[in-house]
Short mmCIF file of C-alpha atoms in Angstrom, two decimals:
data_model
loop_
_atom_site.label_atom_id
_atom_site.label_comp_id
_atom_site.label_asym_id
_atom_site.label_seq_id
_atom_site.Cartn_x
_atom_site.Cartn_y
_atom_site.Cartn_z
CA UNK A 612 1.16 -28.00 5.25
CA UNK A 613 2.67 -24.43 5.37
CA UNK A 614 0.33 -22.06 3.79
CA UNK A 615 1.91 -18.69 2.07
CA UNK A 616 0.82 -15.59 2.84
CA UNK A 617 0.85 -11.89 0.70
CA UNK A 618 0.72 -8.78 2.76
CA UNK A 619 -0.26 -5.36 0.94
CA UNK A 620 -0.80 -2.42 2.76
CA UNK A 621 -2.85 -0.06 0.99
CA UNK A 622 -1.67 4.04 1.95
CA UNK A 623 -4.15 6.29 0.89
CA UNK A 624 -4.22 9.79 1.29
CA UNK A 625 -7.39 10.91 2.39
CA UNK A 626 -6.54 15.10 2.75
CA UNK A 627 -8.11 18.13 1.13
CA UNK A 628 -5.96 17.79 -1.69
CA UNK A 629 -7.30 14.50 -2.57
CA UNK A 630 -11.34 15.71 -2.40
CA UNK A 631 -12.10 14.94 -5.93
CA UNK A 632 -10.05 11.77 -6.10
CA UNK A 633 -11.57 9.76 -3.61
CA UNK A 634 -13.96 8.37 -5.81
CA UNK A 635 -11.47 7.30 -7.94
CA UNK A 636 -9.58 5.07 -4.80
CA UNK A 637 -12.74 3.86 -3.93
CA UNK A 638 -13.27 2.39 -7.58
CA UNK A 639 -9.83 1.18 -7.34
CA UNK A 640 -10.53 -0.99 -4.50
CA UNK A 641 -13.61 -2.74 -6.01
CA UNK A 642 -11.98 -3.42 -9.08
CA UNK A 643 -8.59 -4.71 -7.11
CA UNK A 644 -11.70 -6.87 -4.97
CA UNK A 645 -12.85 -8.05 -8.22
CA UNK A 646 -9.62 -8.84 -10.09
CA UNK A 647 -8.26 -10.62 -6.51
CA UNK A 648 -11.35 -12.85 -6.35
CA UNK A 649 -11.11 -13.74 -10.06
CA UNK A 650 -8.21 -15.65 -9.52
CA UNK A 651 -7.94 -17.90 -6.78
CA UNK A 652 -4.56 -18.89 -6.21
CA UNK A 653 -3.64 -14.44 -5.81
CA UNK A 654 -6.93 -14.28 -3.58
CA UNK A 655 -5.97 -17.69 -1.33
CA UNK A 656 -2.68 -15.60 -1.07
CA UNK A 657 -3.62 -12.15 -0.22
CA UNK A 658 -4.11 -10.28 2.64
CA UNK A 659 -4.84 -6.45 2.71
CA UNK A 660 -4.42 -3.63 5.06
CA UNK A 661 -5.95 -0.06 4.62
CA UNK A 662 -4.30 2.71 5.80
CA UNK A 663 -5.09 6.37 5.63
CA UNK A 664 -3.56 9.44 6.34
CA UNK A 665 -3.82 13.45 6.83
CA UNK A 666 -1.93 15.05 8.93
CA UNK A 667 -1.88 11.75 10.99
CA UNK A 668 -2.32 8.13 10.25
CA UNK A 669 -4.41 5.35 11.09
CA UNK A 670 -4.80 1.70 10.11
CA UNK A 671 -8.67 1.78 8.64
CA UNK A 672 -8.76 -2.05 8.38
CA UNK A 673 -6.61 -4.26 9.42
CA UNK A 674 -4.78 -7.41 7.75
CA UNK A 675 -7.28 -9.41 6.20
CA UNK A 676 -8.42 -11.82 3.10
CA UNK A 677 -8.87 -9.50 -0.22
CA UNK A 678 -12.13 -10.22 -0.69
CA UNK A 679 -13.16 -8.52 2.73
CA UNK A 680 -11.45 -5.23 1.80
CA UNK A 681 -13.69 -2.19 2.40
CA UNK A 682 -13.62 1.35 0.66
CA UNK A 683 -12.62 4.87 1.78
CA UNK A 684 -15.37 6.78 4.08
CA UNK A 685 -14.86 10.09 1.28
CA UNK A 686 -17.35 12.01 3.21
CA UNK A 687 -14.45 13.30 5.82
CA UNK A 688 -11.19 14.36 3.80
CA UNK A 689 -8.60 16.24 6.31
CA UNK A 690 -6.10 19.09 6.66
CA UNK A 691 -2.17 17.94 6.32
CA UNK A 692 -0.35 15.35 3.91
CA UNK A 693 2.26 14.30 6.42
CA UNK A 694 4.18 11.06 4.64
CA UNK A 695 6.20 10.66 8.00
CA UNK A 696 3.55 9.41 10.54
CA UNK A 697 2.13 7.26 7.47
CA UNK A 698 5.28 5.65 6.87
CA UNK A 699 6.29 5.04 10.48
CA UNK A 700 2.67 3.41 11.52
CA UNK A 701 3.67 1.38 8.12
CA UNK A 702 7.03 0.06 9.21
CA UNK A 703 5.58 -0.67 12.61
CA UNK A 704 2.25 -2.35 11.35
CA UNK A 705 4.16 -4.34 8.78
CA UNK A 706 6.60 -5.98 11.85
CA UNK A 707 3.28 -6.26 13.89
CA UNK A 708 1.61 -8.42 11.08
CA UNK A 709 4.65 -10.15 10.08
CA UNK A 710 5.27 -11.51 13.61
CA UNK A 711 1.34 -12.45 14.49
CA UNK A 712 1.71 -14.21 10.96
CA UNK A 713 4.84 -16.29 11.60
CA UNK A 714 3.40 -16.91 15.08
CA UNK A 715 0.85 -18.41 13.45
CA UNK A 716 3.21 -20.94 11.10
CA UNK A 717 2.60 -19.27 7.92
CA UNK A 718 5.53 -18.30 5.25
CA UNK A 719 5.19 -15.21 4.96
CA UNK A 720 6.26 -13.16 1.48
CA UNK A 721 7.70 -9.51 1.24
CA UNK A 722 5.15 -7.46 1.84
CA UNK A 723 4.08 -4.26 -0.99
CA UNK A 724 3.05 -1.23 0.20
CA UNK A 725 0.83 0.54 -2.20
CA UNK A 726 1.06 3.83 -2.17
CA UNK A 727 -1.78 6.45 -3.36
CA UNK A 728 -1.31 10.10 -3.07
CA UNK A 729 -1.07 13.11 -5.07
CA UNK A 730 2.40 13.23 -4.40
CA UNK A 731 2.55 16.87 -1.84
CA UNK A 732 3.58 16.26 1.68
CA UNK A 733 3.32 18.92 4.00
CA UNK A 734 6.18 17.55 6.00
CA UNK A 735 8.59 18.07 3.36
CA UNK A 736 11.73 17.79 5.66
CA UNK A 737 10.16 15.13 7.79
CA UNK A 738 8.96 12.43 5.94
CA UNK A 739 12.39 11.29 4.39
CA UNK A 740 13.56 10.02 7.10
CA UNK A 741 10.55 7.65 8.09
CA UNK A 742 10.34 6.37 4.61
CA UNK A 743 14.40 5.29 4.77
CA UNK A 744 13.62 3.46 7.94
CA UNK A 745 10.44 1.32 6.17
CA UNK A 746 12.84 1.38 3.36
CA UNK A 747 15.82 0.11 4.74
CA UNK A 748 17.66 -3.13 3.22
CA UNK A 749 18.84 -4.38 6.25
CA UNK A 750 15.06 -5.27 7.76
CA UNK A 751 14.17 -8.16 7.09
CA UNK A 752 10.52 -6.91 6.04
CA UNK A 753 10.90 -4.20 4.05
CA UNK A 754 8.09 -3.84 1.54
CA UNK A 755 8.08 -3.32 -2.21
CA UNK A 756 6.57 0.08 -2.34
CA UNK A 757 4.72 1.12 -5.52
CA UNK A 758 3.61 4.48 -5.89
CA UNK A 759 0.20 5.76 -7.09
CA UNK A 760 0.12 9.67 -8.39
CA UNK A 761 -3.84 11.05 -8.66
CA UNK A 762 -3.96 14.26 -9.82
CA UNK A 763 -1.65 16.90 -10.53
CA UNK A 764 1.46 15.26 -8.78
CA UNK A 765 4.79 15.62 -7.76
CA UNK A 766 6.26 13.03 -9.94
CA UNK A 767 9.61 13.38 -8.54
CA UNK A 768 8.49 12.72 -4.62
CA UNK A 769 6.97 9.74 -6.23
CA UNK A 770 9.56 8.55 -7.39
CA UNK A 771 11.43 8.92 -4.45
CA UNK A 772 8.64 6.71 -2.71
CA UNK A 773 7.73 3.59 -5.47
CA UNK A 774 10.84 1.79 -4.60
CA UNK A 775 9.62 -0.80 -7.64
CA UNK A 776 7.01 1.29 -9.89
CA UNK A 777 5.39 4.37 -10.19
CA UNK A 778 1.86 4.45 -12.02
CA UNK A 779 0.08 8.14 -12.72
CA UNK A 780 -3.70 8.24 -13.42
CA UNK A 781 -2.82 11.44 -15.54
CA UNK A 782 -1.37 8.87 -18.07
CA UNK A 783 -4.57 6.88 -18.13
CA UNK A 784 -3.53 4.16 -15.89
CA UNK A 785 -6.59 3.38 -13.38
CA UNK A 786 -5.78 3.08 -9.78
CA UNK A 787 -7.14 -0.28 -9.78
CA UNK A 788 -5.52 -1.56 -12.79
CA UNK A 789 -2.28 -0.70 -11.36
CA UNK A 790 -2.84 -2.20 -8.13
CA UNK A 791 -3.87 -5.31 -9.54
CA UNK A 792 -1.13 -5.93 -11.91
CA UNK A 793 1.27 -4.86 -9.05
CA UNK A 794 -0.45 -7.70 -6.58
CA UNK A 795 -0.59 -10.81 -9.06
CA UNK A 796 2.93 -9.66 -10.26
CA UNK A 797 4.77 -10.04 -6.62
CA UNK A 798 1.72 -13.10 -5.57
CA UNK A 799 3.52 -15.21 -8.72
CA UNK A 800 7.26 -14.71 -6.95
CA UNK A 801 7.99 -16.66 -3.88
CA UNK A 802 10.18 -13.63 -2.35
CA UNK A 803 9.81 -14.42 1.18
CA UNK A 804 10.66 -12.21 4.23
#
């Protein structure tokens, strides 16, 4: 038996600019734990990668089951909001994962990126271009990107990045909420890559 697999990577932006909403992620990802674990058949599915970003990016935990996701270290926010490097680890994590999961002989959906920022990159020229290539129709894994604004954001680079929604917590949408109607949503679809 084939099993199916869900990949979501979670972006988070952990810079200065998002000091006072890192509690808010970090509530987000226990009640996206929660909401996963409540239903079986989206938690047997789901896999989730963290990654956060500054001026660079890393991968803060790699693919694994939902229920073993882990919050944001909020103690250690950094200089920059660079979208590019974020992105391009993205596109190149998401092929890694993808691969190691076929490899494996699992069927393996179209991954969703969710993305959670306030919406300012300070690579304003740079980050375009890494997003088209994550972004591009013609690979084979290109995420569904949704797109998370905290704060006082710039709607209209978010919009540019949530290539199938755009939630803002200014409208009284919580970051969790979103994320976990965005998950069983796409975990209901057999889209695979």
């Amino acid at each position: 038996m084939v099993s199916d697999v869900l990949p979501c990577y979670l972006v988070c932006d952990v810079s200065l600019s998002m000091t006072d909403h890192l509690g808010e992620v970090n509530a987000g990802l226990r009640e996206f734990r929660g909401a996963v674990h409540a239903d079986p058949s989206v938690a047997a599915l789901t896999r989730v990668c963290v990654v956060g970003f500054a001026a660079a990016a890393t991968v803060l935990q790699p693919l694994r089951p939902a229920a073993e996701l882990t919050e944001l270290d909020a103690s250690r926010p950094r200089a920059g909001t660079n979208f590019g490097p974020a992105f391009a680890l993205l596109r190149e994590t998401i092929s890694d994962d993808v691969r190691a999961l076929e490899a494996d002989r699992l069927r393996v959906h179209r991954p969703v990126v969710f993305f959670a920022s306030d919406g300012r990159p300070t690579d304003r020229s740079a980050w375009p271009a890494a997003f088209a290539a994550l972004a591009d129709p013609d690979w084979p894994s290109r995420p569904t990107v949704v797109a998370y604004g905290l704060g006082a954001v710039d709607r209209d680079t978010l919009d540019r990045i949530g290539t199938s929604r755009v939630f803002l917590g200014q409208d009284g949408i919580r970051l969790g909420t979103a994320l976990a109607v965005s998950m069983t949503r796409t975990a209901r679809r057999t889209d695979r890559v």
